[in-house]
Coordinates of C-alpha atoms in Angstrom, one line a residue:
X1 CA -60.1 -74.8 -201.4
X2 CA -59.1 -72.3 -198.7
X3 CA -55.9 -69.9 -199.0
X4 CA -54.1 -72.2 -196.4
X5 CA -54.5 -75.6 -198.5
X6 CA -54.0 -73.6 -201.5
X7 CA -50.2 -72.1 -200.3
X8 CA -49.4 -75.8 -199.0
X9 CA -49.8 -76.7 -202.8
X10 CA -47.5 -73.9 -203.8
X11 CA -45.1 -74.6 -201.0
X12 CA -44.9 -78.3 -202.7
X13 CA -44.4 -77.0 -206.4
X14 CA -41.2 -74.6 -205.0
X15 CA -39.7 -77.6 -203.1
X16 CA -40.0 -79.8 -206.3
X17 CA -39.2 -76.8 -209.0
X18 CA -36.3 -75.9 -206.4
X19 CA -34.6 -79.4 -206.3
X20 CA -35.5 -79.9 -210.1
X21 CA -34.1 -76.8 -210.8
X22 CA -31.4 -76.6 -209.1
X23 CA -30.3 -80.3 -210.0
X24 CA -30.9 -80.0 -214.0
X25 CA -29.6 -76.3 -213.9
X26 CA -26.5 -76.9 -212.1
X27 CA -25.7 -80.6 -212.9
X28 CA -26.9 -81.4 -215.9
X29 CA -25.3 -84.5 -216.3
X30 CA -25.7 -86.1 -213.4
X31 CA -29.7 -85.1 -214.0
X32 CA -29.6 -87.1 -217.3
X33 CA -27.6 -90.0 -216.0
X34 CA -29.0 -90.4 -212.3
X35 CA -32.6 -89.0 -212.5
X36 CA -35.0 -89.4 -210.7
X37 CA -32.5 -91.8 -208.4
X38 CA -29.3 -93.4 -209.2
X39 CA -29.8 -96.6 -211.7
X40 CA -33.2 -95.8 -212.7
X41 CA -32.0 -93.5 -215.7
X42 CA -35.6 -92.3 -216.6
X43 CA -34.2 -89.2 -218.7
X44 CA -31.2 -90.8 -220.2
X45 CA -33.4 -93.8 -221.7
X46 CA -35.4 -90.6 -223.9
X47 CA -32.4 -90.0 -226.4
X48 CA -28.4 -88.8 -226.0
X49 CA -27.4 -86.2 -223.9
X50 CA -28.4 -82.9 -225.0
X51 CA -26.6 -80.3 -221.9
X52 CA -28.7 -77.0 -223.8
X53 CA -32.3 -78.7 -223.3
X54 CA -31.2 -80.3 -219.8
X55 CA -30.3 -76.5 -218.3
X56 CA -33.4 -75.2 -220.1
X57 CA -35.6 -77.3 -218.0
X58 CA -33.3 -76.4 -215.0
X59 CA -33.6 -72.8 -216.2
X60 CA -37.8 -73.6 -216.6
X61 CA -37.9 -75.0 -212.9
X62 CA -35.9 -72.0 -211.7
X63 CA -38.1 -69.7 -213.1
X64 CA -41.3 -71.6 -212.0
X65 CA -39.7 -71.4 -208.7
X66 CA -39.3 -67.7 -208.4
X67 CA -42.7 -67.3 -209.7
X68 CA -44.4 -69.9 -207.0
X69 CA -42.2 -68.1 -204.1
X70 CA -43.3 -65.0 -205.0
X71 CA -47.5 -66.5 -205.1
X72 CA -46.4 -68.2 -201.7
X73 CA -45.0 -65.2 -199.9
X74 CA -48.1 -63.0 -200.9
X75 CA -50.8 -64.8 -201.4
X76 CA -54.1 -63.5 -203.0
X77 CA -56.4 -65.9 -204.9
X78 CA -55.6 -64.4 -208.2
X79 CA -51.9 -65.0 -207.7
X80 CA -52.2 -68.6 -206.5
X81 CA -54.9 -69.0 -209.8
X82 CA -52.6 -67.8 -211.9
X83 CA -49.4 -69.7 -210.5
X84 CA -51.5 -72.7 -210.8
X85 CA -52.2 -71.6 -214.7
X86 CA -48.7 -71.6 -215.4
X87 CA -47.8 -74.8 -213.6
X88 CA -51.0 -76.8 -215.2
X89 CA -49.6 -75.1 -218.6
X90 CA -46.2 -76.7 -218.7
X91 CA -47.1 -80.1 -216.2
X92 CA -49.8 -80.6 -218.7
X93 CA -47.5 -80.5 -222.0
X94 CA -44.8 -82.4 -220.2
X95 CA -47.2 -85.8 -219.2
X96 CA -48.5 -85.8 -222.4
X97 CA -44.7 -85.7 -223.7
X98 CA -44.0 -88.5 -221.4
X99 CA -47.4 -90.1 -221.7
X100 CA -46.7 -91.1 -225.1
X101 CA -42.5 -91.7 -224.8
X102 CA -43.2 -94.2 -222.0
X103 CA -42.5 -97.4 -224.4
X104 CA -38.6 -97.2 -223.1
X105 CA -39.9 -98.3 -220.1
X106 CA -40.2 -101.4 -218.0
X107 CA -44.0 -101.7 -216.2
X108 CA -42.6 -100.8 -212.7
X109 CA -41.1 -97.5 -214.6
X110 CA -43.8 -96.7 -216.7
X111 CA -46.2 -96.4 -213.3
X112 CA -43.6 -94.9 -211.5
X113 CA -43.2 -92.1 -214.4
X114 CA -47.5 -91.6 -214.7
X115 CA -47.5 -91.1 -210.9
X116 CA -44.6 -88.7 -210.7
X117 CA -45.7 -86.3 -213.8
X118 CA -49.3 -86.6 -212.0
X119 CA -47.8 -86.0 -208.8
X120 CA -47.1 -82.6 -210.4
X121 CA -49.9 -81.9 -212.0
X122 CA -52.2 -82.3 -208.7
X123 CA -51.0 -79.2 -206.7
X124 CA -51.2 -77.1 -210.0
X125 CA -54.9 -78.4 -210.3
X126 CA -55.7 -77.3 -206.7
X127 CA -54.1 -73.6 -207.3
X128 CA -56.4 -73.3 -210.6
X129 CA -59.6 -74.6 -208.7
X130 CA -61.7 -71.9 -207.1
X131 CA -61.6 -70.6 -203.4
X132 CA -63.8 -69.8 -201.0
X133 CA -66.1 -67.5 -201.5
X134 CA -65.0 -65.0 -198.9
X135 CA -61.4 -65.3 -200.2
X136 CA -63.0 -64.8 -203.7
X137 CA -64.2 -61.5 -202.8
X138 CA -60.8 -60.5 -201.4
X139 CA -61.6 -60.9 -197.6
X140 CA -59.1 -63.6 -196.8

């Protein structure tokens, strides 16, 4: 994996942690009702509306955000790694949540849910796997 490949990664996990953030954070009910489009209802099929774990999950992407920004604007291979840690970390617990929730689902949901959560989990994999060697060394 080169640097380049690996901010492209980060640069997707900020977009998603930003509009996830931002949405859950700020509009909590309209996350719960309308994610991840309008009709679909994939969190609001889970169990009633709690507003507290909603804006913790906003509050989680937030935080994720800030964290990936700050690996994006200055990248080193140990800061990319160790973004990637901490996205695996939570993407990991959170498809294995959903992995074994999915039975409130219909088929077509059920794929669309594995694919999204994996969807996540792929960029944090590519932060966590190793560079080049040069970049390794700190010569990037």
């Amino acid at each position: 994996m080169t640097l380049r490949s690996k901010r492209f990664a980060a640069a997707v996990l900020a977009f998603l942690a930003a509009v996830l953030g931002v949405w859950a954070g700020g509009f909590p009910l309209s996350f719960y009702t309308d994610f991840p489009i309008g009709g679909w209802q994939w969190v609001s099929l889970l169990g009633p509306y709690n507003e507290h774990l909603v804006r913790d999950f906003g509050a989680t992407m937030l935080a994720l955000l800030v964290f990936t920004v700050w690996a994006w604007r200055t990248p080193t291979a140990e800061k990319l790694r160790i973004t990637g840690w901490a996205w695996l970390l939570f993407s990991a617990v959170h498809f294995l949540w959903h992995l074994l929730h999915l039975d409130v689902f219909t088929t077509f949901h059920k794929i669309g849910n594995v694919v999204a959560l994996a969807l996540i989990l792929l960029p944090a994999v590519l932060l966590v796997l190793p560079g080049r060697k040069a970049e390794i060394r700190g010569q990037s």
